[in-house]
PDB file of N, CA and C in Angstrom:
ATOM      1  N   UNK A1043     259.842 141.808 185.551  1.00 41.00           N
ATOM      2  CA  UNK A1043     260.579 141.056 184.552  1.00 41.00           C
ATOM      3  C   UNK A1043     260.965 142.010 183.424  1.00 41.00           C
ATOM      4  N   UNK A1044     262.041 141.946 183.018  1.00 45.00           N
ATOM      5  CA  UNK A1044     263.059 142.781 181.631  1.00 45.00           C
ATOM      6  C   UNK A1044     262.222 142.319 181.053  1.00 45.00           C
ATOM      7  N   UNK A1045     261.843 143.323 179.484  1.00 48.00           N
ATOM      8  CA  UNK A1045     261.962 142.481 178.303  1.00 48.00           C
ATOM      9  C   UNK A1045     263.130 142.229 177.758  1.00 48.00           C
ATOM     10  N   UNK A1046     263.014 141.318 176.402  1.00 46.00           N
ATOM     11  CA  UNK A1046     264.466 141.243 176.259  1.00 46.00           C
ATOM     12  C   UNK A1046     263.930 141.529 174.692  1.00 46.00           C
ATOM     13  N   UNK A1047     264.741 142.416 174.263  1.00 45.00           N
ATOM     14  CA  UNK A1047     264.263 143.036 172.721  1.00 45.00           C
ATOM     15  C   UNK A1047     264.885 141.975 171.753  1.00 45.00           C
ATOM     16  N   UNK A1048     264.543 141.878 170.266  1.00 44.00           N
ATOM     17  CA  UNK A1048     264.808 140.261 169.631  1.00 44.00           C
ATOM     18  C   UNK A1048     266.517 140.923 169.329  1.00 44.00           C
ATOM     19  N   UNK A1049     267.104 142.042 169.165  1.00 46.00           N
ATOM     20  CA  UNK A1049     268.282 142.230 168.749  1.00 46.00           C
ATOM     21  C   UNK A1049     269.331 141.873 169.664  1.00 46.00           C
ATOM     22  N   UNK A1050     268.639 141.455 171.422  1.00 48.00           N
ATOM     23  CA  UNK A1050     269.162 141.064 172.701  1.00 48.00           C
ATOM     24  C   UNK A1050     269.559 139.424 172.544  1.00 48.00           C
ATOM     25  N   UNK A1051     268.826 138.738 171.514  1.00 44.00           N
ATOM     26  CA  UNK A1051     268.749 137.330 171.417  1.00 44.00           C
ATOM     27  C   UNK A1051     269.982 136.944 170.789  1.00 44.00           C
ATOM     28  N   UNK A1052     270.716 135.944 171.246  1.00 47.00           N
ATOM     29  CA  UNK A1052     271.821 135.581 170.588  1.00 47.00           C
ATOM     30  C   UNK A1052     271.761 135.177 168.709  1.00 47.00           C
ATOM     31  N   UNK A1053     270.522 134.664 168.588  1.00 41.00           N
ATOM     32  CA  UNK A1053     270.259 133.992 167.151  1.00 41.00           C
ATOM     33  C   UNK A1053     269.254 135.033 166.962  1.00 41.00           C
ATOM     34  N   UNK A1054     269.558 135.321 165.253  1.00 50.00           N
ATOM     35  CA  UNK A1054     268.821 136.414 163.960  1.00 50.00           C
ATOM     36  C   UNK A1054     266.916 135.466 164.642  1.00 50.00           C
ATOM     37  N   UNK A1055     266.578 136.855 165.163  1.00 56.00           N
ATOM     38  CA  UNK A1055     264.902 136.078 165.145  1.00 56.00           C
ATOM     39  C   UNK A1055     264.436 137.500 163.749  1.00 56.00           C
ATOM     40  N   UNK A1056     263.472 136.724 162.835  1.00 68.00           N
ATOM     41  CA  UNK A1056     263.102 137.823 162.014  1.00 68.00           C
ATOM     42  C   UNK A1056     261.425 137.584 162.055  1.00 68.00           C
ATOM     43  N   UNK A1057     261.178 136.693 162.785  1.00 69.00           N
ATOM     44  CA  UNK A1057     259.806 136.076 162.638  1.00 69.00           C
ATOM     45  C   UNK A1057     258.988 135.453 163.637  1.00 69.00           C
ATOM     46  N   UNK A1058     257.862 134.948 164.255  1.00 66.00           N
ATOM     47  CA  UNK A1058     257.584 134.139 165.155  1.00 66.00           C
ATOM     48  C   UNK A1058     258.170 132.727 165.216  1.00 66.00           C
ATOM     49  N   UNK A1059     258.181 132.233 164.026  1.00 72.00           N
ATOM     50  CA  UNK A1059     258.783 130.753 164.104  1.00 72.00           C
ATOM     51  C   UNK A1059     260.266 130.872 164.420  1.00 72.00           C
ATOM     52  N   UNK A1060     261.077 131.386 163.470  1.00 69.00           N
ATOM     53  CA  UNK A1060     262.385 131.257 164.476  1.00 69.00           C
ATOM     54  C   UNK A1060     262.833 131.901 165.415  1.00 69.00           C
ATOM     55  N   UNK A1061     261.247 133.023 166.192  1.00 67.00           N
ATOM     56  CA  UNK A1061     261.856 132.792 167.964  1.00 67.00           C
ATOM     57  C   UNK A1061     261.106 131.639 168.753  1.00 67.00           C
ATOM     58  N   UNK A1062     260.323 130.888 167.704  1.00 67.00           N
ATOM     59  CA  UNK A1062     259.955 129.925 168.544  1.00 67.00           C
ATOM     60  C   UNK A1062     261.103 128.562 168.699  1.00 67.00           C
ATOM     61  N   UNK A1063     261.669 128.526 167.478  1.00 70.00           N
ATOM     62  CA  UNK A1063     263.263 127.892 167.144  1.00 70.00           C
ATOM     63  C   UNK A1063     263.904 127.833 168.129  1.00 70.00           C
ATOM     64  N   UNK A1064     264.238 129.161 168.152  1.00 68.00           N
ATOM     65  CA  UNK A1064     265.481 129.518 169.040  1.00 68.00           C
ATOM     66  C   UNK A1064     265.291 129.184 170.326  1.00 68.00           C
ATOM     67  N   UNK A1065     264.385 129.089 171.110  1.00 68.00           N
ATOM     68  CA  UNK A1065     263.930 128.643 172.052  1.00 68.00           C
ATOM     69  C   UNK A1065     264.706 127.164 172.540  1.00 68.00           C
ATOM     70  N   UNK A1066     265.611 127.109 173.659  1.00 74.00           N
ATOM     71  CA  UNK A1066     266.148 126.066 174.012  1.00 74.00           C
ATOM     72  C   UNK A1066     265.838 124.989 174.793  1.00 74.00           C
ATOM     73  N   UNK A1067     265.062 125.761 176.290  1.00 72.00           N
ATOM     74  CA  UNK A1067     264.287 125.319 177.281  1.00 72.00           C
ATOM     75  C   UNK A1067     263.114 124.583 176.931  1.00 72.00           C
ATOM     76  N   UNK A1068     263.206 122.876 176.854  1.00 77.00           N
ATOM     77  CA  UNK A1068     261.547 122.758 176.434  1.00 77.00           C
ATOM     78  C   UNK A1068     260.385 122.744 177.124  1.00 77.00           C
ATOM     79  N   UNK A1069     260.620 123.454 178.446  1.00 76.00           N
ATOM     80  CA  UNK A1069     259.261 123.651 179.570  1.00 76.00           C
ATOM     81  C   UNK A1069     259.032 125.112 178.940  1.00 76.00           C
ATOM     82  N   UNK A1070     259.796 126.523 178.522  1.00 74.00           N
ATOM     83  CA  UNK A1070     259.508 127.166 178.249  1.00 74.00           C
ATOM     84  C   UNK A1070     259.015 127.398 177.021  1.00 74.00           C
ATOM     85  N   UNK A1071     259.371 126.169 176.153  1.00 72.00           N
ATOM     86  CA  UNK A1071     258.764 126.156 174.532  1.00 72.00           C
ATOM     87  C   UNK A1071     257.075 125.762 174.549  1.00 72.00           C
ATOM     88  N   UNK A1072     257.287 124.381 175.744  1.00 77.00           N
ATOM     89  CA  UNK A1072     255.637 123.772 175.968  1.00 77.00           C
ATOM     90  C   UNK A1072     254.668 125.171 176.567  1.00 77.00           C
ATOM     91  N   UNK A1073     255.367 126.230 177.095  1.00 75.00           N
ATOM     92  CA  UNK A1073     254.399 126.990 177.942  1.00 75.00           C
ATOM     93  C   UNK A1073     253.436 127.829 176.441  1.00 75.00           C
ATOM     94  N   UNK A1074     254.854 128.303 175.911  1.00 77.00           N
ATOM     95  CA  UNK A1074     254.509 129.215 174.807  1.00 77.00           C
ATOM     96  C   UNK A1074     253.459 128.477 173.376  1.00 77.00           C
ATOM     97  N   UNK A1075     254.462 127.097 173.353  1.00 75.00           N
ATOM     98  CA  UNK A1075     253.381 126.819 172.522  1.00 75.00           C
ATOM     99  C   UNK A1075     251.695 126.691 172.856  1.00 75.00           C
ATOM    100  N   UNK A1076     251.684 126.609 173.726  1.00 78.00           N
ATOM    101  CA  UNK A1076     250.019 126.264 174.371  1.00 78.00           C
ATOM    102  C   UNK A1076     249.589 127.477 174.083  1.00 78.00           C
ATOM    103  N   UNK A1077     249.975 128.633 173.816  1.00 75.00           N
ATOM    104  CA  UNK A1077     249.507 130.483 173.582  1.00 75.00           C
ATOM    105  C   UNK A1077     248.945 130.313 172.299  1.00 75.00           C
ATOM    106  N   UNK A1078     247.827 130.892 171.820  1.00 79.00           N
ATOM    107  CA  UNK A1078     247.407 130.971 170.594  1.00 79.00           C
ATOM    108  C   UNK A1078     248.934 131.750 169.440  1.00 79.00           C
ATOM    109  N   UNK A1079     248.599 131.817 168.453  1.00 83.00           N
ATOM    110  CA  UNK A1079     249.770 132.356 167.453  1.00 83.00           C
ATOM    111  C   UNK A1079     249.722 133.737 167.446  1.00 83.00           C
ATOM    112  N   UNK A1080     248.519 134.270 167.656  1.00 88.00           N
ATOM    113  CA  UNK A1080     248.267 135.558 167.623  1.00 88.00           C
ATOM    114  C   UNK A1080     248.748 136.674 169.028  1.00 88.00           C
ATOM    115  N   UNK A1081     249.042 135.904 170.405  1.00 89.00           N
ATOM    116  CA  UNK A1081     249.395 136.084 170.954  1.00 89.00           C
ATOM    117  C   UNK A1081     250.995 135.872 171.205  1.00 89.00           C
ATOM    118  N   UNK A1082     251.702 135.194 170.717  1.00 86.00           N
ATOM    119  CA  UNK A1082     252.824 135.098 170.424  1.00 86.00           C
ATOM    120  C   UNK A1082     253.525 135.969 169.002  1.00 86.00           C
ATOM    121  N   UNK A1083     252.362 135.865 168.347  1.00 88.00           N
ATOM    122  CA  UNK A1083     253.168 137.394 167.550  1.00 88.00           C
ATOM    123  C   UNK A1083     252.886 138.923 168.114  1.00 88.00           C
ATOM    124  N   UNK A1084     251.720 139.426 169.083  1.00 90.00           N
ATOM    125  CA  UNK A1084     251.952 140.474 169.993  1.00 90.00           C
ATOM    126  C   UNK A1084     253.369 140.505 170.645  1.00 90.00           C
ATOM    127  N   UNK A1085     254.014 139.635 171.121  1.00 87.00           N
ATOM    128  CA  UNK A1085     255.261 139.423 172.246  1.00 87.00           C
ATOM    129  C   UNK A1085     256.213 139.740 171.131  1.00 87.00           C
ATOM    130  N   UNK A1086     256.180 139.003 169.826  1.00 85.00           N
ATOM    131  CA  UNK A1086     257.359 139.180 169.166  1.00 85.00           C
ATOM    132  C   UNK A1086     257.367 140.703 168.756  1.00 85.00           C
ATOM    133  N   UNK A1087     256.398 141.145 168.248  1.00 90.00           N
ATOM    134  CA  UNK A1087     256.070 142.700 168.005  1.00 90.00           C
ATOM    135  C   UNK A1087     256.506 143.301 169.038  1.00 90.00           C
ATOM    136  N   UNK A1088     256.322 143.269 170.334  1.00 89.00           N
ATOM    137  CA  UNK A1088     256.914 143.738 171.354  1.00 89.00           C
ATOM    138  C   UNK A1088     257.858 143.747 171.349  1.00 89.00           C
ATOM    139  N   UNK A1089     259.003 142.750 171.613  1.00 84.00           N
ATOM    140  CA  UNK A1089     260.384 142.408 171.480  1.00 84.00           C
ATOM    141  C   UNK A1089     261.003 143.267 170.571  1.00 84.00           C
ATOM    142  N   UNK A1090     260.540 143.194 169.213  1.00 85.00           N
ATOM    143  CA  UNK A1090     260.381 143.989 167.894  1.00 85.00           C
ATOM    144  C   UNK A1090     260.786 145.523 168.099  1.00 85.00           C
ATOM    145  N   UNK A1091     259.960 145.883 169.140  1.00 90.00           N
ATOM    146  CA  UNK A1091     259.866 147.485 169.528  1.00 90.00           C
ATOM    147  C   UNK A1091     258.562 148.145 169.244  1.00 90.00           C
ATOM    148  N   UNK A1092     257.876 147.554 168.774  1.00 93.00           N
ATOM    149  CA  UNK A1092     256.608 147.850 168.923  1.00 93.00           C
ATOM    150  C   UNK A1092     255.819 148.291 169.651  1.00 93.00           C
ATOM    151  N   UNK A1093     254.816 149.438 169.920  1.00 94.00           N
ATOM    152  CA  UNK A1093     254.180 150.118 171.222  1.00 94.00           C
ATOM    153  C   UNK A1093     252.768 149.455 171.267  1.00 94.00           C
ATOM    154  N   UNK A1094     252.035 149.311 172.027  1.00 93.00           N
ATOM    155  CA  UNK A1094     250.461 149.364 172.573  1.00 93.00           C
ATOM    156  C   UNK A1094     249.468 149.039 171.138  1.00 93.00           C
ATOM    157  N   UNK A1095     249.536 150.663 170.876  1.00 95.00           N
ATOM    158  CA  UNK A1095     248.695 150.917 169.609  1.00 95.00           C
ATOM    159  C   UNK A1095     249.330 150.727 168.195  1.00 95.00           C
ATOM    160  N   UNK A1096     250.573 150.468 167.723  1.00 95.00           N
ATOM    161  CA  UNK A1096     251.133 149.788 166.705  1.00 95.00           C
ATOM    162  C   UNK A1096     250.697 148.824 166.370  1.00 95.00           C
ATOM    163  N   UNK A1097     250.646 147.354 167.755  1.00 94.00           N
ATOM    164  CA  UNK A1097     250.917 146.582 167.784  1.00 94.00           C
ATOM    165  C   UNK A1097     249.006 146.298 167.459  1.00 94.00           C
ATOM    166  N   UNK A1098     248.289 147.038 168.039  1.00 95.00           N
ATOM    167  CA  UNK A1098     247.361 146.751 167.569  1.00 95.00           C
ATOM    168  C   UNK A1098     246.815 147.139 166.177  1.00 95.00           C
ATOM    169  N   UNK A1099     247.302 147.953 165.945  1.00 95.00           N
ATOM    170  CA  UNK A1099     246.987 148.803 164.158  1.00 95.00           C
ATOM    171  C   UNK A1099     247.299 147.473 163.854  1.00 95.00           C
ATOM    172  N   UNK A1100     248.610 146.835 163.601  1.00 93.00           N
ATOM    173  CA  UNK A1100     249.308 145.674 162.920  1.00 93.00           C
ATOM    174  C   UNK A1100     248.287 144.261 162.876  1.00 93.00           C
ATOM    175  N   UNK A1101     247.257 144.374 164.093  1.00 92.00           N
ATOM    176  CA  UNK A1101     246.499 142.591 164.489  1.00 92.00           C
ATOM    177  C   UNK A1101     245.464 142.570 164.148  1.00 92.00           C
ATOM    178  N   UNK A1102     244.725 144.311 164.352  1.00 94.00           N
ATOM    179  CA  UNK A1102     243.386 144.414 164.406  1.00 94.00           C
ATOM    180  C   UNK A1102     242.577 144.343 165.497  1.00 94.00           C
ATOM    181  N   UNK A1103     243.568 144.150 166.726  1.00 95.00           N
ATOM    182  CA  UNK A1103     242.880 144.030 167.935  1.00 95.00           C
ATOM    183  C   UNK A1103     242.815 145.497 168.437  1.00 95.00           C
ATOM    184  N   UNK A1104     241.983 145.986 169.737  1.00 96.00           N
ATOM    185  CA  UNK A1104     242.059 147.310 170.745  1.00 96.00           C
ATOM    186  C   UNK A1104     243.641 147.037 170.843  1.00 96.00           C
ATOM    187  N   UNK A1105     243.959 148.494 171.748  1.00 96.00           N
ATOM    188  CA  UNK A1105     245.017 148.465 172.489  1.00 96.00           C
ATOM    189  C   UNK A1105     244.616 147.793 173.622  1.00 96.00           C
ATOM    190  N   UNK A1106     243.761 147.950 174.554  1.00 97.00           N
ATOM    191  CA  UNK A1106     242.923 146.755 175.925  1.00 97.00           C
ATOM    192  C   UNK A1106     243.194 145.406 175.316  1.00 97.00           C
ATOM    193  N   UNK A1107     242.913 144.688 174.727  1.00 96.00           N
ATOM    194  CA  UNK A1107     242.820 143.417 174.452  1.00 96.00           C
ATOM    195  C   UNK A1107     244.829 143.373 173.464  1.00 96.00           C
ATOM    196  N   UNK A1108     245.168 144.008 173.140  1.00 96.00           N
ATOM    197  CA  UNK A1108     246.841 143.796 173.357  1.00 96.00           C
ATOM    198  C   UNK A1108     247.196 143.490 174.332  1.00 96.00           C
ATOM    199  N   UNK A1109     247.374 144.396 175.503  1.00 95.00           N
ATOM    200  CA  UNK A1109     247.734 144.590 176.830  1.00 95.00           C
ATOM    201  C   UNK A1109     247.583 143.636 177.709  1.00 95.00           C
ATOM    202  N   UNK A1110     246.251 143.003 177.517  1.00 95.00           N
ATOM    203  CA  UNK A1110     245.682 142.055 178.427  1.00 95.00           C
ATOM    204  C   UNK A1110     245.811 140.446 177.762  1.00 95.00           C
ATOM    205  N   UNK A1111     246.031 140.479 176.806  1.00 93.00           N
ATOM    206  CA  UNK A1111     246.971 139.705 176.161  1.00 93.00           C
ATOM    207  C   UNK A1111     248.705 139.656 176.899  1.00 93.00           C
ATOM    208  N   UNK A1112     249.321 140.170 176.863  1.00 92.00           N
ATOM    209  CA  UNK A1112     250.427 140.803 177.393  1.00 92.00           C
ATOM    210  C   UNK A1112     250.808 140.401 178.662  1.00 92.00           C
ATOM    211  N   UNK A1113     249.641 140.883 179.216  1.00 93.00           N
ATOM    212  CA  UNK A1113     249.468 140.619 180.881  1.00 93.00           C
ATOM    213  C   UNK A1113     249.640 139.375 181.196  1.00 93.00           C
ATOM    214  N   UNK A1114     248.167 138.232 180.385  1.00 91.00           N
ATOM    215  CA  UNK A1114     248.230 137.218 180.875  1.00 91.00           C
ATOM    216  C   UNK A1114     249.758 136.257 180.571  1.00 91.00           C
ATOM    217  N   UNK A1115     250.373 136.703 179.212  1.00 88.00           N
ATOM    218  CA  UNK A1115     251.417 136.190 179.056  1.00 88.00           C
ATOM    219  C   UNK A1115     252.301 136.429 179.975  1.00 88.00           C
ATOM    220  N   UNK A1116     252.791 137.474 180.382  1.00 87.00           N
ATOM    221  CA  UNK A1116     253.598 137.486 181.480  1.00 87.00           C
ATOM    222  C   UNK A1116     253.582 137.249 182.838  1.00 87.00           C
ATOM    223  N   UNK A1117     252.041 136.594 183.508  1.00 89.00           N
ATOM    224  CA  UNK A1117     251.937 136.015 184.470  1.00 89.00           C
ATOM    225  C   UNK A1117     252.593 134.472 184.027  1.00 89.00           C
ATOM    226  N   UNK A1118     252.229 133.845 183.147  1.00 85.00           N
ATOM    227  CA  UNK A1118     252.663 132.544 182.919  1.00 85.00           C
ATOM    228  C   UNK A1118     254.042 132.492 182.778  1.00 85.00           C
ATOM    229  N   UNK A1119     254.711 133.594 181.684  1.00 82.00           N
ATOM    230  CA  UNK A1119     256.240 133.271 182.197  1.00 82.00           C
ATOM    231  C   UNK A1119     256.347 133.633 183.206  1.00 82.00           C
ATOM    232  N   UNK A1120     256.153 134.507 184.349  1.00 86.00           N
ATOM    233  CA  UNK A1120     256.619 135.180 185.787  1.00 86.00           C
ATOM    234  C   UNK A1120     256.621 133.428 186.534  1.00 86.00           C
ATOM    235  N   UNK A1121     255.439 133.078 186.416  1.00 83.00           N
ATOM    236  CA  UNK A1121     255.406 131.738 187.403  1.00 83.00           C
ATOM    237  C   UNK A1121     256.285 130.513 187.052  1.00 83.00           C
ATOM    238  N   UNK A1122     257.082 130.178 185.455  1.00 77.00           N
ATOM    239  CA  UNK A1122     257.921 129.808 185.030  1.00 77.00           C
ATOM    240  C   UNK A1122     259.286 130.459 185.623  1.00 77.00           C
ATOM    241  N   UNK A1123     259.271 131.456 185.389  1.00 78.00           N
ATOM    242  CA  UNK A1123     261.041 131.651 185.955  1.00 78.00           C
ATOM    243  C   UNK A1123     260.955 131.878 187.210  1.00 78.00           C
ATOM    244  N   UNK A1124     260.285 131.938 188.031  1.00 82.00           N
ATOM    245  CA  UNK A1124     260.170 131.689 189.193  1.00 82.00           C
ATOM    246  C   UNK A1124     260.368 130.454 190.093  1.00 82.00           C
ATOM    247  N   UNK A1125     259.579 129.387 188.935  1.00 71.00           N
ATOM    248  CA  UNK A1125     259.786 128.203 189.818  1.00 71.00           C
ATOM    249  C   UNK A1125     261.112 127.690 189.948  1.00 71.00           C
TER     250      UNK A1125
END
């Protein structure tokens, strides 16, 4: 799966809430919202351009527990755009 970087998004995302906004699909809004917040601002940091160890300097988490964060998120969307 691409990422899609937030400057790729049709609408100004500057924040977690308005890429949670922007969000059109509401099976893909219900998936994300069920993610803790802290894990949804890793993704946006990502999107962002953010690396591994940035992203953790920025949370306070390891780089391991970013990643695996990361991971599990992108199994749940993989099985979403899949279906």
């Amino acid at each position: 799966m691409d990422m899609i970087s937030a400057q790729d998004l049709e609408m100004p995302v500057e924040d977690v809430e308005s890429l949670m906004d922007s969000i059109e699909d509401m099976e893909l809004l219900r998936i994300l919202s069920k993610e803790d917040k802290l894990t949804i601002q890793i993704a946006f940091l990502k999107m962002s351009g953010y690396n591994g160890y940035e992203i953790a300097e920025k949370t306070g988490l390891t780089q391991k527990a970013v990643n695996l964060r990361m991971v599990r998120l992108r199994k749940k969307l993989k099985k979403f755009f899949e279906a």
